[in-house]
mmCIF file of C-alpha atoms in Angstrom:
data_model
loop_
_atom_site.group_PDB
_atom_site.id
_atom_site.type_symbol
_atom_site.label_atom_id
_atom_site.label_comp_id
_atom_site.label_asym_id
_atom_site.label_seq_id
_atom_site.Cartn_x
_atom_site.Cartn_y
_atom_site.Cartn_z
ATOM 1 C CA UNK Z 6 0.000 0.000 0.000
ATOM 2 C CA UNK Z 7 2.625 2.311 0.066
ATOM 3 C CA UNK Z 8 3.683 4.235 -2.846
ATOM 4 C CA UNK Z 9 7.661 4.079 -3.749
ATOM 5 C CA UNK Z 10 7.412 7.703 -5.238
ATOM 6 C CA UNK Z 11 9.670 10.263 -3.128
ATOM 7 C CA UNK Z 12 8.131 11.700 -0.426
ATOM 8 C CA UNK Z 13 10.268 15.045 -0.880
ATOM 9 C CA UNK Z 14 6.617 16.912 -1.196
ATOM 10 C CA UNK Z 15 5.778 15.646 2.228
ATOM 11 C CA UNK Z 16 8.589 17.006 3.937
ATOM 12 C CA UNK Z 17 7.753 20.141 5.285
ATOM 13 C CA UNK Z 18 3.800 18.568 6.511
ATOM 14 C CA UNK Z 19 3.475 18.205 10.215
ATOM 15 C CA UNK Z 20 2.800 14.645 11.829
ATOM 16 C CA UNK Z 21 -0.717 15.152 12.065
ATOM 17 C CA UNK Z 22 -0.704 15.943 8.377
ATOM 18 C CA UNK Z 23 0.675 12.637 7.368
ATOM 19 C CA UNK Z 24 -1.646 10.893 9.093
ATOM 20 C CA UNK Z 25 -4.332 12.267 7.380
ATOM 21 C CA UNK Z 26 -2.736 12.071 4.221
ATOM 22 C CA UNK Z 27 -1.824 8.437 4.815
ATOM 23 C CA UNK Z 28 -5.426 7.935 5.594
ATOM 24 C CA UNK Z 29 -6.858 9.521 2.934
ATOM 25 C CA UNK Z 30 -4.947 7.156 1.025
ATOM 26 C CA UNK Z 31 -1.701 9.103 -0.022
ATOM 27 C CA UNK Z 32 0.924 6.314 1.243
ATOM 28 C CA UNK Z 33 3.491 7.533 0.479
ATOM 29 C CA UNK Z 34 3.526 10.314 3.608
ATOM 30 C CA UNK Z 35 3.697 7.372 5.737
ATOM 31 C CA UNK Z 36 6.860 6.764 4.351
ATOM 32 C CA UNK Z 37 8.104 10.147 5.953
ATOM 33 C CA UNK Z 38 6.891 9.228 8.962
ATOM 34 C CA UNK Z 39 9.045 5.670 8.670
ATOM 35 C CA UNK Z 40 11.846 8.175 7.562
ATOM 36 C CA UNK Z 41 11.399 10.560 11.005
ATOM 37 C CA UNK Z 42 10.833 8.193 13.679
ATOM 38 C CA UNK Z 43 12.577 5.078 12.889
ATOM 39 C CA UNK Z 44 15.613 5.692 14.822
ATOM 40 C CA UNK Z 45 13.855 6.983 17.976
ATOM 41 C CA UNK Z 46 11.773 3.130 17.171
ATOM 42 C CA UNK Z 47 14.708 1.393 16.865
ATOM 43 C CA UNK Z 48 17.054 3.004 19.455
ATOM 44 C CA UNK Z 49 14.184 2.345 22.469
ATOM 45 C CA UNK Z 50 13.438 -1.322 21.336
ATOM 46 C CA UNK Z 51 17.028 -2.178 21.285
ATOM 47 C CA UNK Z 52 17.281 -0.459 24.948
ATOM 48 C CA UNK Z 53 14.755 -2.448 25.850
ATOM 49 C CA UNK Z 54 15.508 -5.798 24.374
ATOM 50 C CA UNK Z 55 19.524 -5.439 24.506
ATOM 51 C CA UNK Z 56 19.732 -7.277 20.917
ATOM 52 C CA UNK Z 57 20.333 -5.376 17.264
ATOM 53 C CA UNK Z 58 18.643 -8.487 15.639
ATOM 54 C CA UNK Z 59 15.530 -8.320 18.085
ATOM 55 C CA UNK Z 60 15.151 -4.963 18.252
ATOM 56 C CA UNK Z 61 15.299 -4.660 13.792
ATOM 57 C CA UNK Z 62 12.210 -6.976 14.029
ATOM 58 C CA UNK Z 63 10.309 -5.390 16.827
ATOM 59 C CA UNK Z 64 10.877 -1.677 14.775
ATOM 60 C CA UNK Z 65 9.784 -2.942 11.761
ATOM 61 C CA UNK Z 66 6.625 -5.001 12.853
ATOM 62 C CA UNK Z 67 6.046 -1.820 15.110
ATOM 63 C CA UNK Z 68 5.916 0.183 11.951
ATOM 64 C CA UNK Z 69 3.632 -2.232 10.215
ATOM 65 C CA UNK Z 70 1.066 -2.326 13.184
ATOM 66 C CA UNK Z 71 0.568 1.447 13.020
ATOM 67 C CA UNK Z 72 0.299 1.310 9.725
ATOM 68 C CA UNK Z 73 -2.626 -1.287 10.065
ATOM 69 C CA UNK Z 74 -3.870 0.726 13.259
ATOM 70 C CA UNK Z 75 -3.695 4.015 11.754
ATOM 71 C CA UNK Z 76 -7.406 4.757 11.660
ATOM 72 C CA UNK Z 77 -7.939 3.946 15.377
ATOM 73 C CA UNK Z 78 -5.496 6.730 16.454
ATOM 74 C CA UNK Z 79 -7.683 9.387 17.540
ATOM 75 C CA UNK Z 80 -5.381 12.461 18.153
ATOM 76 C CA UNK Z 81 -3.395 12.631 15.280
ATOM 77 C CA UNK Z 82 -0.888 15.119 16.611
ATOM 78 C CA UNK Z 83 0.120 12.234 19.129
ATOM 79 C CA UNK Z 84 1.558 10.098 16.546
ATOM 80 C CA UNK Z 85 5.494 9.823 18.345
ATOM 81 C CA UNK Z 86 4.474 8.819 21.553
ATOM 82 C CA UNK Z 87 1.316 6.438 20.261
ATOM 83 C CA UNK Z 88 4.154 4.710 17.848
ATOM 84 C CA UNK Z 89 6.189 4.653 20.418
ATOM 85 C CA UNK Z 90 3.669 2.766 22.609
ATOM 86 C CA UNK Z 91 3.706 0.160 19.851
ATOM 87 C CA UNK Z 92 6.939 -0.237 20.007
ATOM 88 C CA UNK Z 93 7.555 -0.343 23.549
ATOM 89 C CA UNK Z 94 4.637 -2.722 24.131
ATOM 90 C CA UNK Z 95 5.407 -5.264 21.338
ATOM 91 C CA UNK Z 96 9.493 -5.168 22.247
ATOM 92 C CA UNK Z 97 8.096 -5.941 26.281
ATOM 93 C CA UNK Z 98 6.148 -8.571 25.238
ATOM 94 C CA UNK Z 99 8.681 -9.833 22.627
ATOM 95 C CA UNK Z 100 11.284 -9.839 25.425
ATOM 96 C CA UNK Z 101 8.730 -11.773 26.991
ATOM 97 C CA UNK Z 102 7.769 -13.917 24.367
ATOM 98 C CA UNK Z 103 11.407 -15.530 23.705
ATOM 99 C CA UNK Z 104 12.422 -15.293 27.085
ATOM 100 C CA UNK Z 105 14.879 -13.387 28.972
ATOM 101 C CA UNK Z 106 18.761 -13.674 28.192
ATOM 102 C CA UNK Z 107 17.872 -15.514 25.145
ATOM 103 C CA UNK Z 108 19.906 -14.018 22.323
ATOM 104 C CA UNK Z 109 20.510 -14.523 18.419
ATOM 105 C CA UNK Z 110 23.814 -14.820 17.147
ATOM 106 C CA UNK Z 111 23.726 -13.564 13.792
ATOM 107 C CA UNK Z 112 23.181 -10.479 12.148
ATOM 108 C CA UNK Z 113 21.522 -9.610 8.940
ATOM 109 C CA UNK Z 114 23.716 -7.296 7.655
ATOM 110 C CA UNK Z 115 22.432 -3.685 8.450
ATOM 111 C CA UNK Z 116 24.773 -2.903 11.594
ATOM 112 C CA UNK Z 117 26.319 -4.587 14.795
ATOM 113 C CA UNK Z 118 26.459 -3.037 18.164
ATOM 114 C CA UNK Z 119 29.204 -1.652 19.450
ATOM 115 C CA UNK Z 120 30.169 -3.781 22.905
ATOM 116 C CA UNK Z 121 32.631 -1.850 24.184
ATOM 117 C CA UNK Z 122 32.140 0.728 26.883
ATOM 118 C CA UNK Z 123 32.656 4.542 25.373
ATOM 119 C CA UNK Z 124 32.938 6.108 28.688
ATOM 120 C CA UNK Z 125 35.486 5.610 31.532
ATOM 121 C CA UNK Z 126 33.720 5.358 34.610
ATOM 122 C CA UNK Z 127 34.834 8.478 36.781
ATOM 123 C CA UNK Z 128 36.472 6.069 39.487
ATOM 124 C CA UNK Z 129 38.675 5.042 36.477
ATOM 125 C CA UNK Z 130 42.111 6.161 36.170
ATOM 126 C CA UNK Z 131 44.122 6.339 32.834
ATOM 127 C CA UNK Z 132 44.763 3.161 31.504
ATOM 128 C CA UNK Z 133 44.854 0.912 34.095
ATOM 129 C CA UNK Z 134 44.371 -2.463 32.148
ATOM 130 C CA UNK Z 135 42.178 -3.500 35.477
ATOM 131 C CA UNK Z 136 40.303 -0.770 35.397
ATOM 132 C CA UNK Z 137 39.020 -1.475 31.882
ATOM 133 C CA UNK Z 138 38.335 -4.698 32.812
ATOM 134 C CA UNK Z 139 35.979 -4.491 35.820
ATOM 135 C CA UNK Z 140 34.430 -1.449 33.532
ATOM 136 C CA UNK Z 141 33.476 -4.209 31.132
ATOM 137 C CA UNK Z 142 32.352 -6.191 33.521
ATOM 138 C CA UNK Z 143 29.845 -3.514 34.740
ATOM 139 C CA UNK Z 144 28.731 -2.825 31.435
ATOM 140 C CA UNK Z 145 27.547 -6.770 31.433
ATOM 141 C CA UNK Z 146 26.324 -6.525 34.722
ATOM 142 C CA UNK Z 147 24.356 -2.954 34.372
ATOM 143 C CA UNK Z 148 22.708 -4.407 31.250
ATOM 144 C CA UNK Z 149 21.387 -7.617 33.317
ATOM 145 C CA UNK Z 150 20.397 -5.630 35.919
ATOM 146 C CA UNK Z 151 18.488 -3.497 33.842
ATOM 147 C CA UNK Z 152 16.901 -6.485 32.238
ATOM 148 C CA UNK Z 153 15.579 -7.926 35.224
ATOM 149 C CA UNK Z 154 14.419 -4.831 36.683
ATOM 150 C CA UNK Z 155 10.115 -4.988 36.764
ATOM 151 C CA UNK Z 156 8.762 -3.911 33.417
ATOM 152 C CA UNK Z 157 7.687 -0.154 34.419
ATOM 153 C CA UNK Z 158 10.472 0.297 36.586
ATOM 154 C CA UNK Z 159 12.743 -0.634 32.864
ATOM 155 C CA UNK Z 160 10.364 0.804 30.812
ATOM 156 C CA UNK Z 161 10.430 4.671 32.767
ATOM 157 C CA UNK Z 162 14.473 4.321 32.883
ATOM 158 C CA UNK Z 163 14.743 3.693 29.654
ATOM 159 C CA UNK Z 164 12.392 6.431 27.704
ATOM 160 C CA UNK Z 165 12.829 8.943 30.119
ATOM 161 C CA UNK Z 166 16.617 8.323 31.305
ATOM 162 C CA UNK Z 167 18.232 6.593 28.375
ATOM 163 C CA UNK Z 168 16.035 7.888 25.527
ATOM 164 C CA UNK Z 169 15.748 11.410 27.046
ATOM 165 C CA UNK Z 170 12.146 11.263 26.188
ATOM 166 C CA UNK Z 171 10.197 14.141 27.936
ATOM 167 C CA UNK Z 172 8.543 12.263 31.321
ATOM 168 C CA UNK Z 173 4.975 13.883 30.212
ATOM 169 C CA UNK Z 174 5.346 11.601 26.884
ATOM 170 C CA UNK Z 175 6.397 8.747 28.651
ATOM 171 C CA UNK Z 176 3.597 9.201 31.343
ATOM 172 C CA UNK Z 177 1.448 8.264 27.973
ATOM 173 C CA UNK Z 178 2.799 5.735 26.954
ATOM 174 C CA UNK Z 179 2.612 4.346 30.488
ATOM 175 C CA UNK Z 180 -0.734 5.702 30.897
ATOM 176 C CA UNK Z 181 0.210 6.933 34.393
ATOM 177 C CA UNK Z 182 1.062 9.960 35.614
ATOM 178 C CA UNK Z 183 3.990 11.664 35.528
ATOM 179 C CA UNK Z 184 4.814 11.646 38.981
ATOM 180 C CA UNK Z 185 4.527 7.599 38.976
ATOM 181 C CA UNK Z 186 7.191 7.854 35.921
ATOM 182 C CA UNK Z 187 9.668 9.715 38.290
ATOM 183 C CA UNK Z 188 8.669 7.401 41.257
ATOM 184 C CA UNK Z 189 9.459 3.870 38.846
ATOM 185 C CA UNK Z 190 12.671 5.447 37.419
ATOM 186 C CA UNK Z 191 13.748 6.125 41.474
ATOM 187 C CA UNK Z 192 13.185 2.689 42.452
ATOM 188 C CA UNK Z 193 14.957 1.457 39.007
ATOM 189 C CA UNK Z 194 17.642 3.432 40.084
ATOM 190 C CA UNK Z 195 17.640 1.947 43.688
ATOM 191 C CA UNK Z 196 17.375 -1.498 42.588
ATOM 192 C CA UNK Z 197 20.820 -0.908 40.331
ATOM 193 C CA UNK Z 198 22.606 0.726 42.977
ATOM 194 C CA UNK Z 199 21.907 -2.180 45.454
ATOM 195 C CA UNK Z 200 22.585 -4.719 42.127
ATOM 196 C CA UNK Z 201 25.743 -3.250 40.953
ATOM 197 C CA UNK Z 202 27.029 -2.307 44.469
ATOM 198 C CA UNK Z 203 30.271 -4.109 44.083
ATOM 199 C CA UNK Z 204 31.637 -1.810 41.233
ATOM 200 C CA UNK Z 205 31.039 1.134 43.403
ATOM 201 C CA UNK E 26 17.304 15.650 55.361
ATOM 202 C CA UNK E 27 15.814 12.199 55.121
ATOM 203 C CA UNK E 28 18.467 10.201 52.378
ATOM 204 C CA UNK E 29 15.655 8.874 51.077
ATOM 205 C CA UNK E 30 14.063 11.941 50.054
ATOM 206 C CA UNK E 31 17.494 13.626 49.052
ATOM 207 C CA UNK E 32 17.777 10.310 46.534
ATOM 208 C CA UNK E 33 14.458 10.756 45.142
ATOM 209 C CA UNK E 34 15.209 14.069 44.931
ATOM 210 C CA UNK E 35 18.578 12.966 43.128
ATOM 211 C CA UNK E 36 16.654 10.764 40.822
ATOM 212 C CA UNK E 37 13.989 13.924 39.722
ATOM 213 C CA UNK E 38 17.743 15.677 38.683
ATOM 214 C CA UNK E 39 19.181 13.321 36.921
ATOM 215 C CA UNK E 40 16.018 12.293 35.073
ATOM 216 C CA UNK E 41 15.621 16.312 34.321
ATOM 217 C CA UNK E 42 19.136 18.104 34.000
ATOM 218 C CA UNK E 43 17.198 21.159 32.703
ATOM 219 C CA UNK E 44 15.190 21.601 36.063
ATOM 220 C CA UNK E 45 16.861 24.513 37.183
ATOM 221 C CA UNK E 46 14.909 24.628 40.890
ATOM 222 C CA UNK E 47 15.887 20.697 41.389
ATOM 223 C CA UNK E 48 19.296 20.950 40.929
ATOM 224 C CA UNK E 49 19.654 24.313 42.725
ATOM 225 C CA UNK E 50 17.966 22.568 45.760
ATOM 226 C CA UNK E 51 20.745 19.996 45.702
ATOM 227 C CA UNK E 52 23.685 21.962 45.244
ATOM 228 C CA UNK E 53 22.438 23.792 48.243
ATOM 229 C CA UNK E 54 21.694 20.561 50.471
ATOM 230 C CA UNK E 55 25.390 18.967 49.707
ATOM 231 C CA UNK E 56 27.102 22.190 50.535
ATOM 232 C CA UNK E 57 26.413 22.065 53.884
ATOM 233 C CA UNK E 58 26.515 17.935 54.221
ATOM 234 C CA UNK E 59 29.289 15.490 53.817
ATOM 235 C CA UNK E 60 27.340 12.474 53.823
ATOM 236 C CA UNK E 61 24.861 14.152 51.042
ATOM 237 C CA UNK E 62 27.751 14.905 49.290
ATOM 238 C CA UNK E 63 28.686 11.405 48.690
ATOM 239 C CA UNK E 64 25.316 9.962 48.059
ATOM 240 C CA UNK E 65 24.920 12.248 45.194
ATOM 241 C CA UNK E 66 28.799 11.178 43.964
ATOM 242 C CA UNK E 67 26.891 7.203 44.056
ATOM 243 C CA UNK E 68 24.685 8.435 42.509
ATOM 244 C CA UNK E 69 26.175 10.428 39.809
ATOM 245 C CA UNK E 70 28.491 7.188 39.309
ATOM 246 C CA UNK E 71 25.603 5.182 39.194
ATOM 247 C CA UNK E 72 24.507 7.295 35.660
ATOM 248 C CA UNK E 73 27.059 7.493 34.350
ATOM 249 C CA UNK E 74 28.080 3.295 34.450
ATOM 250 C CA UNK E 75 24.099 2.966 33.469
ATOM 251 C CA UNK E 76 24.439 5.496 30.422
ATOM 252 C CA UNK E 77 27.664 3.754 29.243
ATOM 253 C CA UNK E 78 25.838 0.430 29.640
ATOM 254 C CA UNK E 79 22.890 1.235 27.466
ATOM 255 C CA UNK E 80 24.436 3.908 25.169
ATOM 256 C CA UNK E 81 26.556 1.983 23.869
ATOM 257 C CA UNK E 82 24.080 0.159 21.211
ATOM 258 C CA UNK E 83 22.867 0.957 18.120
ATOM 259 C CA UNK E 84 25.692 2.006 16.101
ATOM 260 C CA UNK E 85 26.507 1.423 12.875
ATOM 261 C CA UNK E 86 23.095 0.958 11.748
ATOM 262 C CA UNK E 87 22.048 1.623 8.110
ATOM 263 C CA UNK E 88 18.855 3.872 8.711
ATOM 264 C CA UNK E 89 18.464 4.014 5.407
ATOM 265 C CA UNK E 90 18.435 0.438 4.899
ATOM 266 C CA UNK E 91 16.496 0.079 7.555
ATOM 267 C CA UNK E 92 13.527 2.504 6.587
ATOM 268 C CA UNK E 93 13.536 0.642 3.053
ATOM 269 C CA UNK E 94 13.222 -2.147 4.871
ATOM 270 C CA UNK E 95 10.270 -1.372 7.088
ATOM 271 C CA UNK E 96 8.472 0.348 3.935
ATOM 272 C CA UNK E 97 8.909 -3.105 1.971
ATOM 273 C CA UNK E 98 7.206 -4.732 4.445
ATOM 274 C CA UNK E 99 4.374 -2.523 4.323
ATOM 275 C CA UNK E 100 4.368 -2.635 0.542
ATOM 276 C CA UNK E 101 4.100 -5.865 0.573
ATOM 277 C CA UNK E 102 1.000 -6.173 2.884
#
């Protein structure tokens, strides 16, 4: 259903205007909207999954579902953070689905992840091969820990702490308030602290 | 104050660098407190190990690969 011509006239329409457009059966603006928000897709469903394979499924079925869903969204200025719902929900439940820790090998191709840790912890000093060592360490540990952690605990820490997503759009996608976002990313934070207490 | 609330309080910063009043509130608590002082260094330490964790991802992704992608699937629905 979507058209391959360019999408250059689109590119000045809002969000809400796409949708409409889309709906009224001008596909190819939804291909702008693929072209604006796929990396904000893809960046929170690998934070959330921890796998570049996983997360290149979950973004691109995500896309598909709001394609299929697009007439149920009522406010169509909300597009970001009701795609982003998708995409948060369906990586949760994929997480879910295949079961924690479980993790493909391969890759198709379109990127890797980068395992190393960028930043030197600030306890570090220069380069102390032990130091880089324990830092690696904590980079596996932090990402279990964050796996485990309860899903709106992970959820909050990740959209509104990893993501920098503003905590009123994460409140709905959570469809809570935003003071319960602030109060899941504090006990995330305190459930880390206690988890990863021996690098500190 | 209660550590509790100074680490919730912590949290609300770190989760919103651009709150002005939050962090001003802080900066003012640890001045006068040692042992403030060092549960905001945990915590700081604590953000920074988590943002190097979880950063550290999606790299070297093709986005425009990966928007063809997505759009072929819809194409082909």
């Amino acid at each position: 259903m979507v058209s391959t011509q360019p999408v250059t006239p689109f590119a000045n329409e809002s969000d809400a205007d796409l949708v409409r457009q889309t709906r009224d059966g001008r596909n190819a603006a939804f291909d702008l909207l693929v072209d604006r928000y796929n990396r904000r897709a893809y960046s929170a469903a690998y934070r959330l999954l921890g796998d570049a394979q996983d997360a290149l499924d979950v973004t691109q079925d995500a896309f598909v579902r709001a394609y299929r869903r697009l007439d149920s969204l009522k406010e169509v200025e909300r597009f970001p953070s009701w795609l982003m719902r998708i995409v948060t929900n369906h990586a949760l439940n994929f997480r879910r689905s295949r079961g924690a820790g479980q993790r493909r090998a391969s890759l198709d191709g379109i990127g890797a992840d980068g395992a190393s840790l960028r930043e030197e912890l600030p306890s570090a000093s220069g380069d102390c091969p032990v130091v880089r060592v324990s830092a690696a360490e904590l980079e596996v540990k932090a990402r279990a820990a964050v796996a485990a952690l309860p899903r709106p605990q992970r959820l909050a820490l990740v959209l509104s702490s990893i993501e920098g997503m503003p905590q009123r759009e994460v409140a709905e996608i959570m469809k809570c308030s935003v003071e319960a976002v602030k109060w899941h990313v504090f006990q995330a934070r305190k459930r880390l602290r206690l988890a990863l207490a021996d690098y500190f | 104050m209660d550590p509790l609330a100074f680490e919730k309080l912590l949290s609300d910063a770190l989760s919103e660098p651009q709150n002005a009043d939050v962090r001003d509130r802080i900066l003012q608590m640890i001045a006068s407190s040692a042992s403030l002082n060092r549960i905001r260094d945990d915590w700081l330490r604590l953000d920074l190990a988590l943002r190097a964790a979880l950063e550290a991802g999606p790299c070297g992704i093709d986005w425009a690969v990966l928007k063809q992608r997505i759009v072929a699937a819809i194409h082909s629905l």
